[in-house]
Tab-separated table of N, CA and C in Angstrom:
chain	number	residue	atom	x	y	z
A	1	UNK	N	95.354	83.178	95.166
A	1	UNK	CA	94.984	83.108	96.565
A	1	UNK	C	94.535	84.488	97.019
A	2	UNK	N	93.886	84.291	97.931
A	2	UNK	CA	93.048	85.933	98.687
A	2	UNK	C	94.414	86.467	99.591
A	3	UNK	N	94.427	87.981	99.696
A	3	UNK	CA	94.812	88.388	100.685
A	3	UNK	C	94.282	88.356	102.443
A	4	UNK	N	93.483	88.220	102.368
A	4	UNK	CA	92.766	87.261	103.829
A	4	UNK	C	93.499	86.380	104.476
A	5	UNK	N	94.447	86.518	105.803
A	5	UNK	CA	95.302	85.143	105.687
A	5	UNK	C	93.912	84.344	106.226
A	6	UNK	N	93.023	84.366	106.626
A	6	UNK	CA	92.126	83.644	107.227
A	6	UNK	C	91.543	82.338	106.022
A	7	UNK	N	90.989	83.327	105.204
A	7	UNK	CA	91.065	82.486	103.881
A	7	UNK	C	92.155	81.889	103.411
A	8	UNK	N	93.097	82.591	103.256
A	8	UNK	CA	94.074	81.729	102.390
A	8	UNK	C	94.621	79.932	103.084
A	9	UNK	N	94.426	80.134	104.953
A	9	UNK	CA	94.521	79.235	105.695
A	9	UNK	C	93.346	78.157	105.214
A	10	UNK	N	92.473	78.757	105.096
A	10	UNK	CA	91.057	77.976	105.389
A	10	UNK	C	90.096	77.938	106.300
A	11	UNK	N	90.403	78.909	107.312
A	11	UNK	CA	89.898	79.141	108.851
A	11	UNK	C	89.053	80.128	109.187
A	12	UNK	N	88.191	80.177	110.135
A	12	UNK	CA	87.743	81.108	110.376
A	12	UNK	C	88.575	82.021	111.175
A	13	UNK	N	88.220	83.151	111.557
A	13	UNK	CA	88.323	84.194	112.890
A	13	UNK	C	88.791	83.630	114.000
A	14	UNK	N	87.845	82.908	114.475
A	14	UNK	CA	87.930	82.577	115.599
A	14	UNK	C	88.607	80.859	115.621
A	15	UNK	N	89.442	80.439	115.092
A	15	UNK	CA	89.904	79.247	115.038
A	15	UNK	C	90.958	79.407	116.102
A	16	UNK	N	91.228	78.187	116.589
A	16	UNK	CA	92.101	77.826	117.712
A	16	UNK	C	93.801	77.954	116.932
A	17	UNK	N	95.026	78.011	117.562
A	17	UNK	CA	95.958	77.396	117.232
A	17	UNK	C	96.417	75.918	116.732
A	18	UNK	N	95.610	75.252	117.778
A	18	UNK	CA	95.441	74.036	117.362
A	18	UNK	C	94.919	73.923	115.189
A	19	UNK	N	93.897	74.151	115.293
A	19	UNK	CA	93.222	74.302	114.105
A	19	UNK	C	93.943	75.219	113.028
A	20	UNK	N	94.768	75.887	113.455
A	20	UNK	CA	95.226	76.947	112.630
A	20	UNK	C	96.171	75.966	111.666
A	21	UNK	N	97.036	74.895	112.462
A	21	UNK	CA	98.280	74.109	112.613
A	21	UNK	C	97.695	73.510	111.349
A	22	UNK	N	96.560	72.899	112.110
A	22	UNK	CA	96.183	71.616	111.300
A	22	UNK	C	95.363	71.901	109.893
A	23	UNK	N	95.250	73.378	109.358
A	23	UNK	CA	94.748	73.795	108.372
A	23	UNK	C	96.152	74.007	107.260
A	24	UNK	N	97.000	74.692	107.940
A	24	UNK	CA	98.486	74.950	107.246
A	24	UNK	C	99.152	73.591	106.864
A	25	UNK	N	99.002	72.827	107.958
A	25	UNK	CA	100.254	71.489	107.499
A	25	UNK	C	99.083	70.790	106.477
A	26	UNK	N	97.875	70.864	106.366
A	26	UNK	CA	97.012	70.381	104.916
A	26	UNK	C	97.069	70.813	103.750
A	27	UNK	N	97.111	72.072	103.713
A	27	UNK	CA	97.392	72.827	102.336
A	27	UNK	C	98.551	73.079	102.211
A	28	UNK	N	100.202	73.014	103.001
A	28	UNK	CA	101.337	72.891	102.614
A	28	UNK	C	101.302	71.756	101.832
A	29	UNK	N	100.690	70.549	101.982
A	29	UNK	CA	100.898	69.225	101.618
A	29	UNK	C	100.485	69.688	100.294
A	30	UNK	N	99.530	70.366	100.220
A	30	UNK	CA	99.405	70.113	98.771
A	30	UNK	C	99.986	71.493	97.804
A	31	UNK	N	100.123	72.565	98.488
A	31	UNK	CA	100.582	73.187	97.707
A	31	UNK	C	102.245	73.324	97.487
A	32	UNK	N	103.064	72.717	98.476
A	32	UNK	CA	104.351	72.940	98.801
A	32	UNK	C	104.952	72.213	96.793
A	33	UNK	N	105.919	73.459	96.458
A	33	UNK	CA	106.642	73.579	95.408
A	33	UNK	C	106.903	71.862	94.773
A	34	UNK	N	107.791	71.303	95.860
A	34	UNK	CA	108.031	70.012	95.816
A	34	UNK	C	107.325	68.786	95.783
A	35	UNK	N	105.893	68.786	96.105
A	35	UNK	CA	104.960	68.305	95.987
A	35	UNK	C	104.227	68.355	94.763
A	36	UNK	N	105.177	68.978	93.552
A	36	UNK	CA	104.102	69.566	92.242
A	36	UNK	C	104.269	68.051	91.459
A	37	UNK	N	103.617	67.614	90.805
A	37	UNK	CA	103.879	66.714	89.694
A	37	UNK	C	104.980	66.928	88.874
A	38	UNK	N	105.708	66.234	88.620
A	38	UNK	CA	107.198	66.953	87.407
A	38	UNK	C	106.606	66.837	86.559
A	39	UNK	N	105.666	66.884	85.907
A	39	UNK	CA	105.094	67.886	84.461
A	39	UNK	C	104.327	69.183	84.011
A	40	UNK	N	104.904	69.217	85.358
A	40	UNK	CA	104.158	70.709	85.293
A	40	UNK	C	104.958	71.841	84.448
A	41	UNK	N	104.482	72.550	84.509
A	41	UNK	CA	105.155	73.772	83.435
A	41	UNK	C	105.960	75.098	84.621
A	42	UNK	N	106.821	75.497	84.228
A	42	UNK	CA	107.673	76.752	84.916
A	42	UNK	C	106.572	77.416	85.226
A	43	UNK	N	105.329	78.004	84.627
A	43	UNK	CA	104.198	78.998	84.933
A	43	UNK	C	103.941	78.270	85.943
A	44	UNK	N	103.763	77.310	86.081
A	44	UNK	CA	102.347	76.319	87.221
A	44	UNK	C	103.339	76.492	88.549
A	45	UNK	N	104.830	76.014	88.406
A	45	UNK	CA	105.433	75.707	89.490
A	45	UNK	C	106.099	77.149	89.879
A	46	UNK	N	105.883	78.195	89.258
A	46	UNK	CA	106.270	79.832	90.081
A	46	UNK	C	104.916	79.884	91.132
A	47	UNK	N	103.842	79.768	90.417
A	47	UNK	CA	102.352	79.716	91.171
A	47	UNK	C	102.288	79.418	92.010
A	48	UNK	N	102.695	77.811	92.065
A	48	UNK	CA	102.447	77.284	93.376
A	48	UNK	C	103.847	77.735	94.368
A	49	UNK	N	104.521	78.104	94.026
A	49	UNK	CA	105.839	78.363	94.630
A	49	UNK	C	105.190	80.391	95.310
A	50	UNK	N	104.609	80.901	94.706
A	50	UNK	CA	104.114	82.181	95.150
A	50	UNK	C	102.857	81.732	96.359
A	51	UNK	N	101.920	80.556	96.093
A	51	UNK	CA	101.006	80.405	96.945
A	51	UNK	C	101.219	79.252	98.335
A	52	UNK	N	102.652	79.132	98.050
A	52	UNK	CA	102.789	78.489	99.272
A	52	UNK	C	103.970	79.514	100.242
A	53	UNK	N	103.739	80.132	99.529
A	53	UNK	CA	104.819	81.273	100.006
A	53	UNK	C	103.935	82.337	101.094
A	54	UNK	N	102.847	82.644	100.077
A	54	UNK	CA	101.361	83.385	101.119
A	54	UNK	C	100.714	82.584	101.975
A	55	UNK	N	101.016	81.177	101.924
A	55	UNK	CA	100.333	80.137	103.047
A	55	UNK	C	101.122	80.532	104.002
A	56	UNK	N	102.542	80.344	104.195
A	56	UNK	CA	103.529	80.431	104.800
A	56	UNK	C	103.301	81.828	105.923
A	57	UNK	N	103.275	83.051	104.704
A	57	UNK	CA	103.085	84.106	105.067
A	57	UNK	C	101.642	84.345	106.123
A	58	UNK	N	100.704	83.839	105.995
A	58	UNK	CA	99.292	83.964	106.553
A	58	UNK	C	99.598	83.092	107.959
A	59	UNK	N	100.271	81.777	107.923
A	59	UNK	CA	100.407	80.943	108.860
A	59	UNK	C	101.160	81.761	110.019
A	60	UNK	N	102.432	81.920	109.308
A	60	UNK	CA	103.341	83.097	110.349
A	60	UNK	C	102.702	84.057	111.228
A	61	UNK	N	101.878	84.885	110.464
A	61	UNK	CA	100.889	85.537	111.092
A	61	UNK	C	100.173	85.405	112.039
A	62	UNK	N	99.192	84.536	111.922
A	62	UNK	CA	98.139	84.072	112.399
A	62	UNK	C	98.506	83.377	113.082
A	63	UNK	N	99.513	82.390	113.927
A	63	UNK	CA	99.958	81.089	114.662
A	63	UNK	C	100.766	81.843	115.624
A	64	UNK	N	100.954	83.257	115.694
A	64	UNK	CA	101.183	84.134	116.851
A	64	UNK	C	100.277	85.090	117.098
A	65	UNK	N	99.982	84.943	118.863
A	65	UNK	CA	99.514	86.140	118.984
A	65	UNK	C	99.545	87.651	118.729
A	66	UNK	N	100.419	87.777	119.352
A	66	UNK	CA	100.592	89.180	118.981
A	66	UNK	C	100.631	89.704	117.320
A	67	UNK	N	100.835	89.090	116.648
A	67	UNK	CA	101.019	89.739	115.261
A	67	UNK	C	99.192	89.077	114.947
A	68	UNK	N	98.686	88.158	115.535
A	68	UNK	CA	97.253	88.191	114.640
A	68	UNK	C	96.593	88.980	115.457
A	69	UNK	N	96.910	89.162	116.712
A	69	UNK	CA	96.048	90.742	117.401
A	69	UNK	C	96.042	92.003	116.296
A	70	UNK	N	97.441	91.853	115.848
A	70	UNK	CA	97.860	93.532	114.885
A	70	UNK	C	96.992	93.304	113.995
A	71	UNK	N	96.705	91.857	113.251
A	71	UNK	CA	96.762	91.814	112.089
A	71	UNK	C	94.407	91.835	112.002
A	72	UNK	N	94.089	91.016	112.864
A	72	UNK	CA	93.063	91.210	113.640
A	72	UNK	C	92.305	92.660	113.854
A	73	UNK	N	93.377	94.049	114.186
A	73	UNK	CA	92.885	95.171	114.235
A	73	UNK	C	92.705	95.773	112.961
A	74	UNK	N	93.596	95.900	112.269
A	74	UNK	CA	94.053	96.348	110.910
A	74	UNK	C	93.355	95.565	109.790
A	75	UNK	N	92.518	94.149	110.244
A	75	UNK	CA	91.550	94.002	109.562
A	75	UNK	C	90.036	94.383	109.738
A	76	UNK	N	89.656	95.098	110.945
A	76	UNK	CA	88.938	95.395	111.571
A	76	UNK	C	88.592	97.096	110.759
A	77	UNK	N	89.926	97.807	111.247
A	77	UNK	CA	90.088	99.299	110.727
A	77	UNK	C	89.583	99.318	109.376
A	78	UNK	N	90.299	98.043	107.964
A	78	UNK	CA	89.585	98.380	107.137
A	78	UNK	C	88.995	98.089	106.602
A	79	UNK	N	88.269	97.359	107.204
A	79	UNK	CA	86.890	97.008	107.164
A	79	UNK	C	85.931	97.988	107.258
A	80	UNK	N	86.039	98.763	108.786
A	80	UNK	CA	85.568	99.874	108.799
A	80	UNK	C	85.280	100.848	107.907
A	81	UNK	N	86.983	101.361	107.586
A	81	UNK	CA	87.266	102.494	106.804
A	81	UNK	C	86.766	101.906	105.115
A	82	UNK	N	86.303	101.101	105.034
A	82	UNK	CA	85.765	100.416	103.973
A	82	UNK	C	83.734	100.685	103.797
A	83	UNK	N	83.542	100.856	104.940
A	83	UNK	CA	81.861	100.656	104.749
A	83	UNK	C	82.341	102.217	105.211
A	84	UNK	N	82.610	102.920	105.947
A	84	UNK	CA	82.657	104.847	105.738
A	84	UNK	C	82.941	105.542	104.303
A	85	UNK	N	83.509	104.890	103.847
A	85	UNK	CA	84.256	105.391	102.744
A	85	UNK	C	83.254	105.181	101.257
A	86	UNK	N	82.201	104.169	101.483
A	86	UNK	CA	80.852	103.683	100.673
A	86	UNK	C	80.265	104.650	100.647
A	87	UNK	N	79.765	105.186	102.036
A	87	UNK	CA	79.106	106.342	102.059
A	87	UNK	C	79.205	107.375	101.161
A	88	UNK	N	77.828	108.367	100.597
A	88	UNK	CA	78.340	109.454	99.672
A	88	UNK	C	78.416	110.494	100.780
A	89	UNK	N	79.573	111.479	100.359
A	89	UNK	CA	80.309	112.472	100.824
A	89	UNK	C	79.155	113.216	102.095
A	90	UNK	N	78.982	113.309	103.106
A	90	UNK	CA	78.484	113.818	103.887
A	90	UNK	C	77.062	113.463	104.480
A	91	UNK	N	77.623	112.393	104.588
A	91	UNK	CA	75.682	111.368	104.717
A	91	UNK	C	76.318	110.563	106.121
A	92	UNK	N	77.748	110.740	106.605
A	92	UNK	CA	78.320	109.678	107.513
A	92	UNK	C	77.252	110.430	109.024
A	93	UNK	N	77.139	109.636	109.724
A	93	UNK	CA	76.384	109.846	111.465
A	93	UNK	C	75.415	110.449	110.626
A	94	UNK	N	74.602	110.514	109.303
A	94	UNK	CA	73.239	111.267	109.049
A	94	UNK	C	73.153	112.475	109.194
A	95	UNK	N	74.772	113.283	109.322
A	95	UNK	CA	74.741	114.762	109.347
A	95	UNK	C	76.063	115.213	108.531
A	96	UNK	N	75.474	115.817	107.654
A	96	UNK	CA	76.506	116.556	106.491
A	96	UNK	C	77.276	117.599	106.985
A	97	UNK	N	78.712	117.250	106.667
A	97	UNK	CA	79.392	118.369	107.188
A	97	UNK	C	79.569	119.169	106.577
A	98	UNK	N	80.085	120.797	106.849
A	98	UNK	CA	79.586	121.977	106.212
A	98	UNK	C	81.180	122.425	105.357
A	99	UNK	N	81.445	122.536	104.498
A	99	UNK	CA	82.399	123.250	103.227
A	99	UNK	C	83.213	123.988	104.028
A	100	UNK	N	84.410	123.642	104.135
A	100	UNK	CA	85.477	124.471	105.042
A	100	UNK	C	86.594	125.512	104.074
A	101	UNK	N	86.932	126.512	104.444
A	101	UNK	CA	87.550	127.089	103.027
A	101	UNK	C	88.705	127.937	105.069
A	102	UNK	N	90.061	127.703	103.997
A	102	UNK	CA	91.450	127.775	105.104
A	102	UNK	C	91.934	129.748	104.645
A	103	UNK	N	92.179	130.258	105.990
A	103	UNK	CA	92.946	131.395	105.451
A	103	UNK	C	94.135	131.185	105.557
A	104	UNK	N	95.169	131.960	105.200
A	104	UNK	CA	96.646	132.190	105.092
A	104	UNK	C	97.128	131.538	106.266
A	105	UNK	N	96.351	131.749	107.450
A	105	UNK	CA	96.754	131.797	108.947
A	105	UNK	C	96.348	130.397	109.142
A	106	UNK	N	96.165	129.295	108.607
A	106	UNK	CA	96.165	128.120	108.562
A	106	UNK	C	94.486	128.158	109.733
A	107	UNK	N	93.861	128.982	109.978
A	107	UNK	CA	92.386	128.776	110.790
A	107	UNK	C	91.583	128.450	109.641
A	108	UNK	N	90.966	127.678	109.854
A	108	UNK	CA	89.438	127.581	109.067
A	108	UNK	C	87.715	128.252	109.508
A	109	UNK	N	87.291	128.499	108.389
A	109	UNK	CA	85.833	128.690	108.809
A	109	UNK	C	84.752	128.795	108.437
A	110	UNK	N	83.732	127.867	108.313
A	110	UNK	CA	82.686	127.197	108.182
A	110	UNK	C	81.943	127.973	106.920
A	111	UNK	N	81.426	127.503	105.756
A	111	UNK	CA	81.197	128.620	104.763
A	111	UNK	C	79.771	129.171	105.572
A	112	UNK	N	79.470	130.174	105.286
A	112	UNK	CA	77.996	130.433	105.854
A	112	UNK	C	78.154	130.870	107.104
A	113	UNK	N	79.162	131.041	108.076
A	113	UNK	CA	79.225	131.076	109.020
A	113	UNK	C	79.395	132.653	109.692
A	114	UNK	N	79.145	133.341	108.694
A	114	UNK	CA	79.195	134.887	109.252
A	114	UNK	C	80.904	135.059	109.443
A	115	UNK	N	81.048	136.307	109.170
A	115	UNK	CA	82.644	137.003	109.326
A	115	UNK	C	83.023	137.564	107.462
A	116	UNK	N	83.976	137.706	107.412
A	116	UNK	CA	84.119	138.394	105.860
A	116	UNK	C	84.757	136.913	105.178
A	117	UNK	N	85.403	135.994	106.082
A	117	UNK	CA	85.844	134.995	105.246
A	117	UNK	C	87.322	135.061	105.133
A	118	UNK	N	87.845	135.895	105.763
A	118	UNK	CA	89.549	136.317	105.740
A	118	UNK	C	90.008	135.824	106.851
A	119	UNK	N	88.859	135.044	108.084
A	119	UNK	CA	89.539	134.076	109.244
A	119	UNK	C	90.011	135.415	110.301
A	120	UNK	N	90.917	134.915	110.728
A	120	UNK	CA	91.700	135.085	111.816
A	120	UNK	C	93.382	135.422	112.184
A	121	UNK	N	93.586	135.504	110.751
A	121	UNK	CA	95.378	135.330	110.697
A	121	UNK	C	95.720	136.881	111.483
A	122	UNK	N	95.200	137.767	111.430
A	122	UNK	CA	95.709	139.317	111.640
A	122	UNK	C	96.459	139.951	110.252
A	123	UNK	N	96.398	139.089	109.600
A	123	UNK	CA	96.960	139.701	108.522
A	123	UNK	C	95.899	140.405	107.493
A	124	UNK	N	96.484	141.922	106.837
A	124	UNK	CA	95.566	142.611	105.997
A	124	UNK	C	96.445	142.833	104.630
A	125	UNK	N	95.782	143.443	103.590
A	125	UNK	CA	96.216	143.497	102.478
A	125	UNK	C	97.663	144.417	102.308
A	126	UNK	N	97.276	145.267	103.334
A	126	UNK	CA	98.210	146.393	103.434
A	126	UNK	C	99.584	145.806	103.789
A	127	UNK	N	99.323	144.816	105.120
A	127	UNK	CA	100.693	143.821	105.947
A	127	UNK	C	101.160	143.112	105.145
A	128	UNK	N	100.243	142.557	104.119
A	128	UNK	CA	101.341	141.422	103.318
A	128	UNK	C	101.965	141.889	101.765
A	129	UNK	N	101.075	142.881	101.202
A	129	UNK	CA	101.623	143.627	100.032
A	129	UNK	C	102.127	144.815	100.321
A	130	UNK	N	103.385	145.309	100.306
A	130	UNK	CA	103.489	146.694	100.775
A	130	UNK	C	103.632	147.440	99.699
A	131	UNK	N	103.345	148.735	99.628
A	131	UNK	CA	103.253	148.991	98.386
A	131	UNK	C	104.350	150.180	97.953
């Protein structure tokens, strides 16, 4: 079964409660443990015993608001963070961001950006090695 509870239901997005109901109590029927044929094999009946378990799990979900709002965003986010993350390294908004290199003093600053590259900490060779 998909991690999608949408899929795993059978439903779209935008399906009603109503519809949600009537998608779950169809595929419990057929996937519910007890419903297996008794010749099935221990492999077949863990299976169906794991995929009516994620029906269960997706239904729970999804047949309340508030948790398919959460679940709704967080499929949204990575979705998102899914087509950004396609992108090659500095092509995101069509503007490449510039090589950041950190001093001691936890400031950063821009390579290319003029200064010696030692930032901002106040600290010198002399202050931190004494000799």
């Amino acid at each position: 079964m998909s991690c999608d509870y949408y899929q795993t239901l059978g439903v779209t997005r935008d399906a009603t409660p109503k519809q949600v109901a009537k998608a779950f109590r169809a595929r419990a029927r057929v996937l519910h443990p007890d419903k297996q044929p008794p010749g099935i094999s221990e492999v077949e009946r863990l299976r169906a015993t794991a995929d009516f378990q994620e029906l269960s799990k997706a239904y729970e979900v999804i047949s309340d608001v508030d948790k398919r709002a959460h679940y709704d965003f967080t499929l949204d986010s990575a979705s998102s963070a899914a087509a950004t993350s396609s992108q090659p390294a500095g092509s995101r908004d069509g503007a490449a961001e510039p090589h950041r290199r950190y001093d001691a003093g936890g400031s950063s600053q821009g390579v290319g950006s003029g200064g010696s590259g030692g930032g901002s900490s106040g600290y010198t060779r002399s202050s931190r090695f004494p000799d």
